[in-house]
């Protein structure tokens, strides 16, 4: 699996936008960019994913660089509930015998303050 | 609620013992994944099953085994337990083993295992 690099931690104030960066310079053409987050004492949950174009959903937006070597997860208005570890994961979706498991890195611990 | 159910939620057992963790995937999901999360190792992929067959293997110890049954539920068996096996064990499920637009993987709330 291609490697991603994320800052260990970031801080934000409530109600402000948060931009969580991810570098993935060795991304291949068949790698989708996935973001998951893990709230304290819970299992990881899906946030968003994309391939080349920017993506929006009810939780967040994903901005993907034109060369696909980096991406940014955008939380438009952070709340205390968004305090979590955010994982940027590359996932090859070709049909392979190895399955399509998620390989988690260390992620970014997001702290949200009042 | 992700729809993935794991039991038990908490388990305390002694070294050398054997435990079984159970997972019921979301309705309709054919793939089941097991992950281990400890403080020093982060989230580690253990094994994946697809419709009853082993599909991928990660950092799973020989003392550990898993299977997926015809009704698609899965069990993770941990034997000869050591103190270092204390961790949170997550089960996850998805529709298929390969993705169209990257099918989402849904995680359960985990089973806390403490080995004393």
Short mmCIF file of C-alpha atoms in Angstrom, two decimals:
data_model
loop_
_atom_site.label_atom_id
_atom_site.label_comp_id
_atom_site.label_asym_id
_atom_site.label_seq_id
_atom_site.Cartn_x
_atom_site.Cartn_y
_atom_site.Cartn_z
CA UNK A 1 0.00 0.00 0.00
CA UNK A 2 1.23 3.48 -0.86
CA UNK A 3 2.26 5.54 2.13
CA UNK A 4 0.61 8.70 3.43
CA UNK A 5 2.07 11.41 5.64
CA UNK A 6 -0.05 13.44 8.03
CA UNK A 7 0.75 15.84 10.87
CA UNK A 8 0.57 14.17 14.26
CA UNK A 9 -1.83 16.72 15.67
CA UNK A 10 -3.77 19.88 14.87
CA UNK A 11 -5.89 22.26 16.88
CA UNK A 12 -8.95 24.23 15.96
CA UNK A 13 -11.53 26.44 17.55
CA UNK A 14 -15.16 25.47 17.50
CA UNK A 15 -17.21 26.84 14.59
CA UNK A 16 -14.08 27.49 12.54
CA UNK A 17 -13.03 25.59 9.39
CA UNK A 18 -10.33 22.95 9.68
CA UNK A 19 -8.01 21.86 6.89
CA UNK A 20 -6.34 18.50 7.51
CA UNK A 21 -3.51 17.85 5.05
CA UNK A 22 -2.25 14.54 3.70
CA UNK A 23 0.75 13.88 1.47
CA UNK A 24 0.82 10.80 -0.74
CA UNK A 25 3.57 11.37 -3.28
CA UNK A 26 3.74 7.69 -4.34
CA UNK A 27 0.04 7.38 -5.13
CA UNK A 28 -0.78 5.19 -8.12
CA UNK A 29 -3.46 5.74 -10.70
CA UNK A 30 -5.76 3.13 -9.19
CA UNK A 31 -5.51 4.41 -5.61
CA UNK A 32 -8.56 6.06 -4.15
CA UNK A 33 -8.02 8.53 -1.32
CA UNK A 34 -10.09 7.63 1.71
CA UNK A 35 -10.56 9.47 4.97
CA UNK A 36 -11.74 7.80 8.13
CA UNK A 37 -11.92 9.16 11.62
CA UNK A 38 -11.92 7.54 15.02
CA UNK A 39 -13.64 9.19 17.94
CA UNK A 40 -12.48 8.25 21.43
CA UNK A 41 -13.41 4.68 22.40
CA UNK A 42 -15.18 4.04 19.09
CA UNK A 43 -14.44 2.21 15.89
CA UNK A 44 -13.22 4.12 12.85
CA UNK A 45 -15.94 5.66 10.71
CA UNK A 46 -15.95 6.60 7.05
CA UNK A 47 -15.74 10.30 6.28
CA UNK A 48 -15.21 10.73 2.55
CA UNK A 49 -13.27 9.41 -0.42
CA UNK A 50 -12.28 10.52 -3.89
CA UNK A 51 -10.16 9.73 -6.91
CA UNK A 52 -9.34 12.91 -8.84
CA UNK A 53 -12.08 15.47 -8.41
CA UNK A 54 -12.97 17.35 -5.27
CA UNK A 55 -15.78 15.74 -3.31
CA UNK A 56 -18.38 17.04 -0.89
CA UNK A 57 -20.70 15.25 1.46
CA UNK A 58 -22.64 16.10 4.59
CA UNK A 59 -19.63 15.51 6.80
CA UNK A 60 -16.78 17.16 4.95
CA UNK A 61 -15.12 18.15 1.70
CA UNK A 62 -12.11 16.56 0.08
CA UNK A 63 -9.80 18.69 -2.01
CA UNK A 64 -7.39 16.70 -4.19
CA UNK A 65 -4.34 18.28 -5.77
CA UNK A 66 -4.14 18.21 -9.54
CA UNK A 67 -1.13 15.85 -9.45
CA UNK A 68 -2.88 13.77 -6.77
CA UNK A 69 0.22 13.81 -4.59
CA UNK A 70 -1.63 15.50 -1.75
CA UNK A 71 -5.13 16.05 -0.49
CA UNK A 72 -6.90 18.07 2.19
CA UNK A 73 -9.88 17.11 4.28
CA UNK A 74 -11.97 20.17 5.07
CA UNK A 75 -14.35 20.35 7.98
CA UNK A 76 -16.33 23.50 7.32
CA UNK A 77 -17.34 24.24 10.90
CA UNK A 78 -15.59 22.21 13.55
CA UNK A 79 -17.57 21.14 16.59
CA UNK A 80 -16.42 19.49 19.77
CA UNK A 81 -17.78 16.24 18.39
CA UNK A 82 -15.25 16.41 15.56
CA UNK A 83 -12.36 15.88 17.98
CA UNK A 84 -10.93 12.60 16.75
CA UNK A 85 -8.01 10.96 14.99
CA UNK A 86 -8.33 11.45 11.25
CA UNK A 87 -6.75 8.88 8.95
CA UNK A 88 -5.86 9.47 5.31
CA UNK A 89 -5.67 6.11 3.53
CA UNK A 90 -4.88 5.09 -0.03
CA UNK A 91 -6.84 2.11 -1.24
CA UNK A 92 -6.30 0.29 -4.50
CA UNK A 93 -9.65 -0.82 -5.83
CA UNK A 94 -8.43 -3.11 -8.57
CA UNK A 95 -9.73 -6.61 -8.28
CA UNK A 96 -6.96 -8.44 -6.47
CA UNK A 97 -6.57 -11.61 -4.52
CA UNK A 98 -5.33 -9.59 -1.61
CA UNK A 99 -8.62 -8.04 -0.77
CA UNK A 100 -9.10 -4.34 -0.28
CA UNK A 101 -8.35 -3.85 3.39
CA UNK A 102 -7.66 -0.44 4.85
CA UNK A 103 -4.10 0.14 6.05
CA UNK A 104 -4.10 2.73 8.81
CA UNK A 105 -1.20 5.01 9.57
CA UNK A 106 -0.87 7.11 12.69
CA UNK A 107 -3.33 9.77 11.57
CA UNK A 108 -3.84 13.33 12.81
CA UNK A 109 -5.24 13.95 16.27
CA UNK A 110 -7.62 16.90 15.92
CA UNK A 111 -8.31 18.89 19.06
CA UNK A 112 -11.25 21.27 19.04
CA UNK A 113 -11.48 23.99 21.63
CA UNK A 114 -14.32 26.25 22.66
CA UNK B 1 -24.69 2.78 14.77
CA UNK B 2 -22.65 1.17 11.97
CA UNK B 3 -24.72 -2.00 11.88
CA UNK B 4 -21.71 -4.16 12.77
CA UNK B 5 -22.23 -5.95 16.07
CA UNK B 6 -19.42 -7.26 18.22
CA UNK B 7 -19.60 -9.34 21.36
CA UNK B 8 -18.47 -9.28 24.07
CA UNK B 9 -17.80 -5.58 24.56
CA UNK B 10 -15.40 -6.21 27.41
CA UNK B 11 -13.50 -9.33 28.41
CA UNK B 12 -10.96 -9.98 31.14
CA UNK B 13 -9.08 -13.22 31.11
CA UNK B 14 -5.88 -14.75 32.42
CA UNK B 15 -2.67 -15.49 30.56
CA UNK B 16 -2.67 -18.82 28.80
CA UNK B 17 -6.42 -18.83 28.29
CA UNK B 18 -8.42 -18.87 25.07
CA UNK B 19 -11.20 -16.49 24.06
CA UNK B 20 -13.55 -16.11 21.14
CA UNK B 21 -14.71 -12.77 19.81
CA UNK B 22 -17.82 -12.69 17.71
CA UNK B 23 -18.86 -10.36 14.91
CA UNK B 24 -22.11 -9.96 13.02
CA UNK B 25 -21.59 -7.92 9.86
CA UNK B 26 -24.06 -5.46 8.42
CA UNK B 27 -26.94 -7.06 6.62
CA UNK B 28 -25.87 -7.96 3.10
CA UNK B 29 -22.14 -7.44 3.65
CA UNK B 30 -20.03 -10.37 2.46
CA UNK B 31 -16.60 -9.21 3.61
CA UNK B 32 -15.50 -9.24 7.22
CA UNK B 33 -12.25 -7.73 8.50
CA UNK B 34 -10.55 -8.01 11.87
CA UNK B 35 -8.27 -5.33 13.30
CA UNK B 36 -6.29 -5.05 16.51
CA UNK B 37 -5.66 -1.71 18.18
CA UNK B 38 -3.17 -1.36 20.97
CA UNK B 39 -1.60 1.78 22.39
CA UNK B 40 1.83 1.12 20.92
CA UNK B 41 0.85 -0.46 17.59
CA UNK B 42 -2.12 1.54 16.39
CA UNK B 43 -4.72 -0.08 14.16
CA UNK B 44 -3.30 -3.29 12.71
CA UNK B 45 -5.07 -5.38 10.08
CA UNK B 46 -5.31 -9.02 11.08
CA UNK B 47 -7.37 -10.91 8.53
CA UNK B 48 -10.20 -10.63 6.00
CA UNK B 49 -12.86 -13.09 4.91
CA UNK B 50 -15.11 -12.87 1.92
CA UNK B 51 -18.20 -15.07 1.78
CA UNK B 52 -16.63 -17.69 3.99
CA UNK B 53 -13.18 -17.76 2.42
CA UNK B 54 -10.00 -16.18 3.70
CA UNK B 55 -9.09 -13.32 1.39
CA UNK B 56 -6.21 -11.44 2.98
CA UNK B 57 -3.94 -11.95 5.92
CA UNK B 58 -2.08 -9.29 7.85
CA UNK B 59 -0.13 -9.31 11.07
CA UNK B 60 -2.06 -12.14 12.66
CA UNK B 61 -0.21 -14.35 15.12
CA UNK B 62 -0.27 -18.12 14.74
CA UNK B 63 -2.01 -18.29 18.13
CA UNK B 64 -4.91 -16.41 16.56
CA UNK B 65 -7.38 -17.80 14.05
CA UNK B 66 -10.62 -16.69 12.50
CA UNK B 67 -13.42 -18.01 10.39
CA UNK B 68 -16.54 -16.81 8.67
CA UNK B 69 -19.61 -18.99 8.87
CA UNK B 70 -22.30 -19.64 6.23
CA UNK B 71 -24.55 -17.04 7.87
CA UNK B 72 -21.63 -14.60 7.38
CA UNK B 73 -20.93 -13.97 11.03
CA UNK B 74 -17.30 -14.29 11.99
CA UNK B 75 -15.32 -15.36 15.03
CA UNK B 76 -11.79 -14.47 16.05
CA UNK B 77 -10.18 -17.05 18.29
CA UNK B 78 -7.28 -15.99 20.47
CA UNK B 79 -5.39 -18.72 22.31
CA UNK B 80 -2.46 -19.02 24.72
CA UNK B 81 -3.09 -15.43 25.59
CA UNK B 82 -0.25 -13.19 26.69
CA UNK B 83 -0.27 -9.84 28.44
CA UNK B 84 0.66 -8.17 25.17
CA UNK B 85 -2.54 -9.39 23.55
CA UNK B 86 -4.50 -6.89 25.61
CA UNK B 87 -6.05 -4.59 23.04
CA UNK B 88 -9.21 -3.42 21.38
CA UNK B 89 -10.29 -5.78 18.62
CA UNK B 90 -12.43 -4.36 15.86
CA UNK B 91 -14.53 -6.16 13.34
CA UNK B 92 -15.54 -4.42 10.15
CA UNK B 93 -17.62 -5.34 7.13
CA UNK B 94 -18.20 -4.23 3.58
CA UNK B 95 -20.36 -5.26 0.66
CA UNK B 96 -17.68 -6.88 -1.47
CA UNK B 97 -14.02 -7.66 -1.37
CA UNK B 98 -13.20 -5.32 -4.19
CA UNK B 99 -14.45 -1.89 -4.72
CA UNK B 100 -16.48 0.06 -7.11
CA UNK B 101 -15.70 3.63 -6.20
CA UNK B 102 -14.10 2.18 -3.07
CA UNK B 103 -16.84 0.54 -1.12
CA UNK B 104 -17.09 1.79 2.43
CA UNK B 105 -15.89 -0.37 5.29
CA UNK B 106 -18.04 -0.15 8.43
CA UNK B 107 -16.53 -0.81 11.84
CA UNK B 108 -18.08 -2.17 14.99
CA UNK B 109 -17.51 -0.65 18.40
CA UNK B 110 -14.87 -3.18 19.29
CA UNK B 111 -14.20 -5.79 21.94
CA UNK B 112 -11.93 -4.73 24.76
CA UNK B 113 -9.69 -7.63 25.79
CA UNK B 114 -7.66 -7.40 28.95
CA UNK B 115 -5.25 -10.22 29.74
CA UNK B 116 -4.10 -10.33 33.35
#
